Amino acid sequence: MLKYWKKGKIRAKLLTVPGETVKTHPNRDHKSLVNAAEKILCFGSLRIINSQGVDIAKKLSPKLKQLFVIVLLNSIGEKDGISTKNLTEALWPGMSPKSAKNTRGTNIQNLRAILSEAKEMNLTFRDKSWYLEIGKNCFCDYQEVLIYLNDLGRGGVTVAYLEEQLPKLFFILKADRFFVNMSDSWLDPIVENMSNRIIEFCYDISKILDLDKHSALMYDLASVMYIYDDLNEHALQIKLQILIRQGKLSLAHTAYDNFAKLYEKIYGEVYTVKFEDMVVNNPT
């Protein structure tokens, strides 16, 4: 029995319902979004690209990056911004009210000044909350990933629809981990939740796709799982079986050996699942 790392409860497995109409999400023109004039990229290191192609995130201090990210995360999806109280507690804990007010005001002013170099992003204060307005001609990979996970993770999704949409999602996710170079007490749980959600989503999708028919998609899926959990046995098994089917036995052994070495390095014990068992059994 393989030991699969699945933090928390795995969501109910996705089911395909033949013949059911699947509505695509509005604004799914992936090419125009990727080629948008401005971009906010959260997978990998934070990048904020303006219409001149300049990454203005490089002008942000670590604290300004945190300020931008916490407002962004509270402005995407169904969220309506973050209150001054919650913002202050997250970024300036333990500071006196007067000092916090002055420090917060200075940082917001500085962030707004830098964001003024972008046409599609505007930090506003509305309904007693700080909110990042994102224009229609701005691509935000985090926003897109949430849309894809919700869209493809619901019941009734056909295999044909997955074949069409998954490459676009994997294109984003293969960039790197979510906010890979950032860490803070308020951010870490959000990153962990996103990582778990992506792993669980990929696990569910792997039960729908066919290893032979969808070998390229499955390989990308395994690669994404590895980014978020480099000791994910389910991803290893998928990768090994695809390499074996492609006649790349040497590469398969190398992948297995690297996994076993990392396992022993991290856990201090020998990896006991044999290569032969990995390539014979179906991923479960």
mmCIF file of C-alpha atoms in Angstrom:
data_model
loop_
_atom_site.group_PDB
_atom_site.id
_atom_site.type_symbol
_atom_site.label_atom_id
_atom_site.label_comp_id
_atom_site.label_asym_id
_atom_site.label_seq_id
_atom_site.Cartn_x
_atom_site.Cartn_y
_atom_site.Cartn_z
ATOM 1 C CA MET A 1 0.000 0.000 0.000
ATOM 2 C CA LEU A 2 1.454 3.346 -1.017
ATOM 3 C CA LYS A 3 1.402 6.137 1.561
ATOM 4 C CA TYR A 4 0.032 9.230 -0.106
ATOM 5 C CA TRP A 5 0.536 12.644 1.478
ATOM 6 C CA LYS A 6 -2.858 14.317 1.569
ATOM 7 C CA LYS A 7 -3.022 17.041 4.188
ATOM 8 C CA GLY A 8 -6.506 17.521 5.544
ATOM 9 C CA LYS A 9 -9.543 15.895 4.040
ATOM 10 C CA ILE A 10 -9.602 15.157 0.350
ATOM 11 C CA ARG A 11 -12.606 16.706 -1.293
ATOM 12 C CA ALA A 12 -15.261 14.487 -2.776
ATOM 13 C CA LYS A 13 -13.894 12.985 -5.950
ATOM 14 C CA LEU A 14 -14.883 14.626 -9.199
ATOM 15 C CA LEU A 15 -17.316 12.775 -11.368
ATOM 16 C CA THR A 16 -17.890 13.065 -15.094
ATOM 17 C CA VAL A 17 -21.488 13.198 -16.181
ATOM 18 C CA PRO A 18 -21.784 12.305 -19.879
ATOM 19 C CA GLY A 19 -24.010 14.555 -21.891
ATOM 20 C CA GLU A 20 -24.285 17.295 -19.281
ATOM 21 C CA THR A 21 -23.754 20.779 -20.612
ATOM 22 C CA VAL A 22 -20.753 22.522 -19.117
ATOM 23 C CA LYS A 23 -20.830 26.290 -19.161
ATOM 24 C CA THR A 24 -17.494 27.945 -19.635
ATOM 25 C CA HIS A 25 -16.525 30.735 -17.289
ATOM 26 C CA PRO A 26 -16.888 34.254 -18.735
ATOM 27 C CA ASN A 27 -13.770 35.946 -20.094
ATOM 28 C CA ARG A 28 -11.982 32.661 -20.758
ATOM 29 C CA ASP A 29 -9.923 34.116 -23.616
ATOM 30 C CA HIS A 30 -6.673 32.807 -22.182
ATOM 31 C CA LYS A 31 -4.413 34.222 -24.884
ATOM 32 C CA SER A 32 -5.634 37.792 -24.467
ATOM 33 C CA LEU A 33 -5.374 37.509 -20.692
ATOM 34 C CA VAL A 34 -1.804 36.219 -20.764
ATOM 35 C CA ASN A 35 -0.909 38.971 -23.236
ATOM 36 C CA ALA A 36 -2.699 41.651 -21.213
ATOM 37 C CA ALA A 37 -1.036 45.038 -20.992
ATOM 38 C CA GLU A 38 -0.384 44.612 -17.278
ATOM 39 C CA LYS A 39 0.100 41.576 -15.060
ATOM 40 C CA ILE A 40 0.109 40.610 -11.398
ATOM 41 C CA LEU A 41 1.986 37.322 -11.033
ATOM 42 C CA CYS A 42 1.863 35.508 -7.709
ATOM 43 C CA PHE A 43 3.082 32.030 -8.657
ATOM 44 C CA GLY A 44 6.817 32.280 -8.222
ATOM 45 C CA SER A 45 8.214 35.530 -6.881
ATOM 46 C CA LEU A 46 5.808 38.475 -6.871
ATOM 47 C CA ARG A 47 5.923 40.393 -10.137
ATOM 48 C CA ILE A 48 3.842 43.446 -10.997
ATOM 49 C CA ILE A 49 4.299 44.260 -14.675
ATOM 50 C CA ASN A 50 3.057 47.611 -15.954
ATOM 51 C CA SER A 51 2.171 48.509 -19.546
ATOM 52 C CA GLN A 52 5.806 49.452 -20.255
ATOM 53 C CA GLY A 53 6.916 45.963 -19.288
ATOM 54 C CA VAL A 54 8.574 47.184 -16.079
ATOM 55 C CA ASP A 55 8.353 44.999 -12.984
ATOM 56 C CA ILE A 56 7.446 47.601 -10.381
ATOM 57 C CA ALA A 57 7.446 44.930 -7.663
ATOM 58 C CA LYS A 58 11.224 45.393 -7.649
ATOM 59 C CA LYS A 59 10.649 48.881 -6.279
ATOM 60 C CA LEU A 60 8.711 47.585 -3.290
ATOM 61 C CA SER A 61 10.328 47.090 0.095
ATOM 62 C CA PRO A 62 9.507 43.807 1.887
ATOM 63 C CA LYS A 63 6.820 45.597 3.930
ATOM 64 C CA LEU A 64 5.277 47.221 0.851
ATOM 65 C CA LYS A 65 5.171 43.813 -0.835
ATOM 66 C CA GLN A 66 3.316 42.454 2.167
ATOM 67 C CA LEU A 67 0.922 45.391 2.059
ATOM 68 C CA PHE A 68 0.248 44.859 -1.638
ATOM 69 C CA VAL A 69 -0.235 41.102 -1.243
ATOM 70 C CA ILE A 70 -2.557 41.233 1.753
ATOM 71 C CA VAL A 71 -4.811 43.768 0.043
ATOM 72 C CA LEU A 72 -4.678 41.780 -3.216
ATOM 73 C CA LEU A 73 -5.634 38.509 -1.520
ATOM 74 C CA ASN A 74 -8.573 40.263 0.135
ATOM 75 C CA SER A 75 -9.759 41.778 -3.152
ATOM 76 C CA ILE A 76 -9.954 38.659 -5.339
ATOM 77 C CA GLY A 77 -12.967 36.417 -5.768
ATOM 78 C CA GLU A 78 -15.873 37.188 -3.484
ATOM 79 C CA LYS A 79 -13.811 39.265 -1.062
ATOM 80 C CA ASP A 80 -14.480 42.964 -0.528
ATOM 81 C CA GLY A 81 -11.205 44.177 0.905
ATOM 82 C CA ILE A 82 -9.572 44.256 4.323
ATOM 83 C CA SER A 83 -10.421 46.545 7.220
ATOM 84 C CA THR A 84 -7.886 48.962 8.677
ATOM 85 C CA LYS A 85 -8.007 47.024 11.951
ATOM 86 C CA ASN A 86 -7.226 43.658 10.348
ATOM 87 C CA LEU A 87 -4.583 45.201 8.106
ATOM 88 C CA THR A 88 -2.817 46.771 11.080
ATOM 89 C CA GLU A 89 -3.000 43.617 13.212
ATOM 90 C CA ALA A 90 -1.425 41.571 10.411
ATOM 91 C CA LEU A 91 1.371 43.914 9.329
ATOM 92 C CA TRP A 92 2.120 45.988 12.429
ATOM 93 C CA PRO A 93 1.208 43.838 15.442
ATOM 94 C CA GLY A 94 1.988 45.232 18.873
ATOM 95 C CA MET A 95 2.457 48.787 17.634
ATOM 96 C CA SER A 96 0.709 51.589 19.487
ATOM 97 C CA PRO A 97 -2.404 52.982 17.752
ATOM 98 C CA LYS A 98 -0.716 56.323 17.014
ATOM 99 C CA SER A 99 2.473 54.776 15.656
ATOM 100 C CA ALA A 100 0.491 52.208 13.664
ATOM 101 C CA LYS A 101 -1.630 54.938 12.097
ATOM 102 C CA ASN A 102 1.416 56.952 11.032
ATOM 103 C CA THR A 103 3.322 53.919 9.768
ATOM 104 C CA ARG A 104 0.305 52.553 7.930
ATOM 105 C CA GLY A 105 -0.421 55.910 6.298
ATOM 106 C CA THR A 106 3.160 56.299 5.127
ATOM 107 C CA ASN A 107 3.284 52.796 3.656
ATOM 108 C CA ILE A 108 -0.050 53.187 1.885
ATOM 109 C CA GLN A 109 1.088 56.494 0.423
ATOM 110 C CA ASN A 110 4.335 54.927 -0.792
ATOM 111 C CA LEU A 111 2.544 51.932 -2.289
ATOM 112 C CA ARG A 112 0.069 54.155 -4.097
ATOM 113 C CA ALA A 113 2.953 56.208 -5.521
ATOM 114 C CA ILE A 114 4.580 53.094 -6.989
ATOM 115 C CA LEU A 115 1.284 51.680 -8.256
ATOM 116 C CA SER A 116 0.666 54.962 -10.064
ATOM 117 C CA GLU A 117 3.132 53.635 -12.631
ATOM 118 C CA ALA A 118 0.487 51.047 -13.562
ATOM 119 C CA LYS A 119 -2.762 51.994 -15.270
ATOM 120 C CA GLU A 120 -4.813 48.939 -14.306
ATOM 121 C CA MET A 121 -4.215 48.840 -10.530
ATOM 122 C CA ASN A 122 -5.608 51.233 -7.956
ATOM 123 C CA LEU A 123 -5.431 50.956 -4.174
ATOM 124 C CA THR A 124 -8.662 52.393 -2.813
ATOM 125 C CA PHE A 125 -10.484 52.743 0.503
ATOM 126 C CA ARG A 126 -14.172 51.984 0.166
ATOM 127 C CA ASP A 127 -16.870 50.839 2.566
ATOM 128 C CA LYS A 128 -14.341 50.995 5.411
ATOM 129 C CA SER A 129 -12.007 48.534 3.692
ATOM 130 C CA TRP A 130 -8.798 48.682 1.676
ATOM 131 C CA TYR A 131 -9.326 47.238 -1.781
ATOM 132 C CA LEU A 132 -7.190 46.736 -4.892
ATOM 133 C CA GLU A 133 -9.095 47.601 -8.053
ATOM 134 C CA ILE A 134 -7.823 45.563 -11.004
ATOM 135 C CA GLY A 135 -8.700 46.708 -14.512
ATOM 136 C CA LYS A 136 -10.018 44.482 -17.285
ATOM 137 C CA ASN A 137 -6.725 44.706 -19.133
ATOM 138 C CA CYS A 138 -4.735 43.280 -16.231
ATOM 139 C CA PHE A 139 -3.968 39.566 -15.891
ATOM 140 C CA CYS A 140 -3.700 38.217 -12.333
ATOM 141 C CA ASP A 141 -2.592 34.585 -12.245
ATOM 142 C CA TYR A 142 -4.011 34.040 -8.744
ATOM 143 C CA GLN A 143 -7.416 35.237 -9.888
ATOM 144 C CA GLU A 144 -7.252 32.915 -12.900
ATOM 145 C CA VAL A 145 -6.203 29.912 -10.822
ATOM 146 C CA LEU A 146 -9.162 30.403 -8.486
ATOM 147 C CA ILE A 147 -11.477 30.541 -11.491
ATOM 148 C CA TYR A 148 -10.010 27.363 -12.997
ATOM 149 C CA LEU A 149 -10.068 25.442 -9.706
ATOM 150 C CA ASN A 150 -13.708 26.354 -9.130
ATOM 151 C CA ASP A 151 -14.678 25.754 -12.744
ATOM 152 C CA LEU A 152 -12.882 22.435 -13.240
ATOM 153 C CA GLY A 153 -13.414 21.184 -9.703
ATOM 154 C CA ARG A 154 -17.198 21.054 -9.853
ATOM 155 C CA GLY A 155 -19.325 18.076 -10.792
ATOM 156 C CA GLY A 156 -20.337 17.515 -14.389
ATOM 157 C CA VAL A 157 -17.034 18.467 -15.993
ATOM 158 C CA THR A 158 -16.443 16.441 -19.132
ATOM 159 C CA VAL A 159 -13.104 14.965 -20.121
ATOM 160 C CA ALA A 160 -13.190 17.009 -23.321
ATOM 161 C CA TYR A 161 -13.530 20.207 -21.297
ATOM 162 C CA LEU A 162 -10.636 19.165 -19.071
ATOM 163 C CA GLU A 163 -8.504 18.490 -22.149
ATOM 164 C CA GLU A 164 -9.185 22.032 -23.320
ATOM 165 C CA GLN A 165 -8.769 23.908 -20.038
ATOM 166 C CA LEU A 166 -6.140 22.035 -18.009
ATOM 167 C CA PRO A 167 -3.150 23.087 -20.165
ATOM 168 C CA LYS A 168 -4.007 26.734 -19.427
ATOM 169 C CA LEU A 169 -4.148 26.081 -15.692
ATOM 170 C CA PHE A 170 -0.946 24.026 -15.670
ATOM 171 C CA PHE A 171 0.809 26.764 -17.658
ATOM 172 C CA ILE A 172 0.309 29.043 -14.647
ATOM 173 C CA LEU A 173 0.947 26.495 -11.913
ATOM 174 C CA LYS A 174 4.200 25.190 -13.402
ATOM 175 C CA ALA A 175 5.815 28.620 -12.927
ATOM 176 C CA ASP A 176 6.599 27.912 -9.255
ATOM 177 C CA ARG A 177 5.013 27.837 -5.824
ATOM 178 C CA PHE A 178 2.529 30.434 -4.659
ATOM 179 C CA PHE A 179 4.521 33.466 -3.373
ATOM 180 C CA VAL A 180 7.623 31.290 -3.259
ATOM 181 C CA ASN A 181 9.909 33.941 -1.736
ATOM 182 C CA MET A 182 7.519 35.355 0.870
ATOM 183 C CA SER A 183 6.712 34.167 4.375
ATOM 184 C CA ASP A 184 4.831 35.699 7.281
ATOM 185 C CA SER A 185 2.518 34.504 10.037
ATOM 186 C CA TRP A 186 -0.590 35.835 8.264
ATOM 187 C CA LEU A 187 0.507 34.673 4.777
ATOM 188 C CA ASP A 188 1.796 31.157 5.501
ATOM 189 C CA PRO A 189 -1.653 29.629 6.237
ATOM 190 C CA ILE A 190 -3.015 31.111 2.996
ATOM 191 C CA VAL A 191 -0.115 29.681 0.994
ATOM 192 C CA GLU A 192 -0.491 26.300 2.691
ATOM 193 C CA ASN A 193 -4.209 26.238 1.958
ATOM 194 C CA MET A 194 -3.602 27.050 -1.704
ATOM 195 C CA SER A 195 -0.896 24.383 -1.928
ATOM 196 C CA ASN A 196 -3.171 21.744 -0.399
ATOM 197 C CA ARG A 197 -6.020 22.736 -2.677
ATOM 198 C CA ILE A 198 -3.840 22.415 -5.776
ATOM 199 C CA ILE A 199 -2.505 19.009 -4.708
ATOM 200 C CA GLU A 200 -5.993 17.716 -3.939
ATOM 201 C CA PHE A 201 -7.328 19.082 -7.215
ATOM 202 C CA CYS A 202 -4.559 17.346 -9.168
ATOM 203 C CA TYR A 203 -5.162 14.116 -7.274
ATOM 204 C CA ASP A 204 -8.857 14.208 -8.147
ATOM 205 C CA ILE A 205 -8.201 15.042 -11.793
ATOM 206 C CA SER A 206 -5.693 12.182 -12.093
ATOM 207 C CA LYS A 207 -8.553 9.780 -11.324
ATOM 208 C CA ILE A 208 -10.484 11.064 -14.343
ATOM 209 C CA LEU A 209 -7.797 11.256 -17.005
ATOM 210 C CA ASP A 210 -6.461 8.201 -18.816
ATOM 211 C CA LEU A 211 -2.740 7.551 -18.352
ATOM 212 C CA ASP A 212 -2.284 6.406 -21.962
ATOM 213 C CA LYS A 213 -4.549 8.871 -23.744
ATOM 214 C CA HIS A 214 -3.572 11.880 -21.633
ATOM 215 C CA SER A 215 0.093 11.156 -20.948
ATOM 216 C CA ALA A 216 1.213 14.765 -21.598
ATOM 217 C CA LEU A 217 -1.472 16.213 -19.332
ATOM 218 C CA MET A 218 -0.777 13.629 -16.648
ATOM 219 C CA TYR A 219 2.946 14.351 -16.778
ATOM 220 C CA ASP A 220 2.255 18.072 -16.323
ATOM 221 C CA LEU A 221 -0.148 17.230 -13.505
ATOM 222 C CA ALA A 222 2.540 15.200 -11.741
ATOM 223 C CA SER A 223 5.024 18.030 -12.250
ATOM 224 C CA VAL A 224 2.629 20.472 -10.595
ATOM 225 C CA MET A 225 2.123 18.115 -7.647
ATOM 226 C CA TYR A 226 5.910 17.879 -7.255
ATOM 227 C CA ILE A 227 6.212 21.666 -7.071
ATOM 228 C CA TYR A 228 3.939 21.725 -4.033
ATOM 229 C CA ASP A 229 5.016 18.421 -2.495
ATOM 230 C CA ASP A 230 8.292 16.982 -3.755
ATOM 231 C CA LEU A 231 7.659 13.754 -1.847
ATOM 232 C CA ASN A 232 4.224 13.076 -3.297
ATOM 233 C CA GLU A 233 4.146 9.365 -4.076
ATOM 234 C CA HIS A 234 1.094 9.624 -6.291
ATOM 235 C CA ALA A 235 2.930 12.097 -8.533
ATOM 236 C CA LEU A 236 6.003 9.843 -8.581
ATOM 237 C CA GLN A 237 3.967 6.835 -9.618
ATOM 238 C CA ILE A 238 2.303 8.755 -12.449
ATOM 239 C CA LYS A 239 5.659 10.038 -13.680
ATOM 240 C CA LEU A 240 7.304 6.613 -13.541
ATOM 241 C CA GLN A 241 4.511 4.898 -15.404
ATOM 242 C CA ILE A 242 4.523 7.516 -18.157
ATOM 243 C CA LEU A 243 8.305 7.248 -18.565
ATOM 244 C CA ILE A 244 8.046 3.450 -18.721
ATOM 245 C CA ARG A 245 5.333 3.670 -21.380
ATOM 246 C CA GLN A 246 7.612 5.980 -23.372
ATOM 247 C CA GLY A 247 10.467 3.493 -23.136
ATOM 248 C CA LYS A 248 12.542 5.808 -20.909
ATOM 249 C CA LEU A 249 13.523 3.222 -18.317
ATOM 250 C CA SER A 250 16.767 4.974 -17.357
ATOM 251 C CA LEU A 251 14.969 8.258 -16.664
ATOM 252 C CA ALA A 252 12.355 6.402 -14.637
ATOM 253 C CA HIS A 253 15.030 4.800 -12.448
ATOM 254 C CA THR A 254 16.728 8.173 -12.001
ATOM 255 C CA ALA A 255 13.453 9.802 -10.926
ATOM 256 C CA TYR A 256 12.808 6.999 -8.446
ATOM 257 C CA ASP A 257 16.356 7.105 -7.046
ATOM 258 C CA ASN A 258 16.198 10.886 -6.566
ATOM 259 C CA PHE A 259 12.871 10.521 -4.766
ATOM 260 C CA ALA A 260 14.247 7.769 -2.496
ATOM 261 C CA LYS A 261 17.337 9.845 -1.644
ATOM 262 C CA LEU A 262 15.254 12.897 -0.768
ATOM 263 C CA TYR A 263 12.897 10.748 1.298
ATOM 264 C CA GLU A 264 15.786 9.315 3.303
ATOM 265 C CA LYS A 265 17.337 12.765 3.722
ATOM 266 C CA ILE A 266 14.153 14.298 5.093
ATOM 267 C CA TYR A 267 12.757 11.403 7.145
ATOM 268 C CA GLY A 268 15.994 9.697 8.128
ATOM 269 C CA GLU A 269 14.778 6.294 6.980
ATOM 270 C CA VAL A 270 15.003 4.185 3.852
ATOM 271 C CA TYR A 271 12.171 4.451 1.351
ATOM 272 C CA THR A 272 10.590 0.998 1.369
ATOM 273 C CA VAL A 273 8.292 1.066 -1.678
ATOM 274 C CA LYS A 274 10.091 -0.747 -4.469
ATOM 275 C CA PHE A 275 10.489 0.615 -7.976
ATOM 276 C CA GLU A 276 8.803 -2.485 -9.391
ATOM 277 C CA ASP A 277 5.716 -1.935 -7.249
ATOM 278 C CA MET A 278 5.498 1.670 -8.405
ATOM 279 C CA VAL A 279 5.488 0.829 -12.093
ATOM 280 C CA VAL A 280 3.261 -2.259 -11.891
ATOM 281 C CA ASN A 281 0.404 -0.921 -9.774
ATOM 282 C CA ASN A 282 -2.011 1.678 -11.097
ATOM 283 C CA PRO A 283 -1.902 5.078 -9.350
ATOM 284 C CA THR A 284 -4.470 4.988 -6.553
#
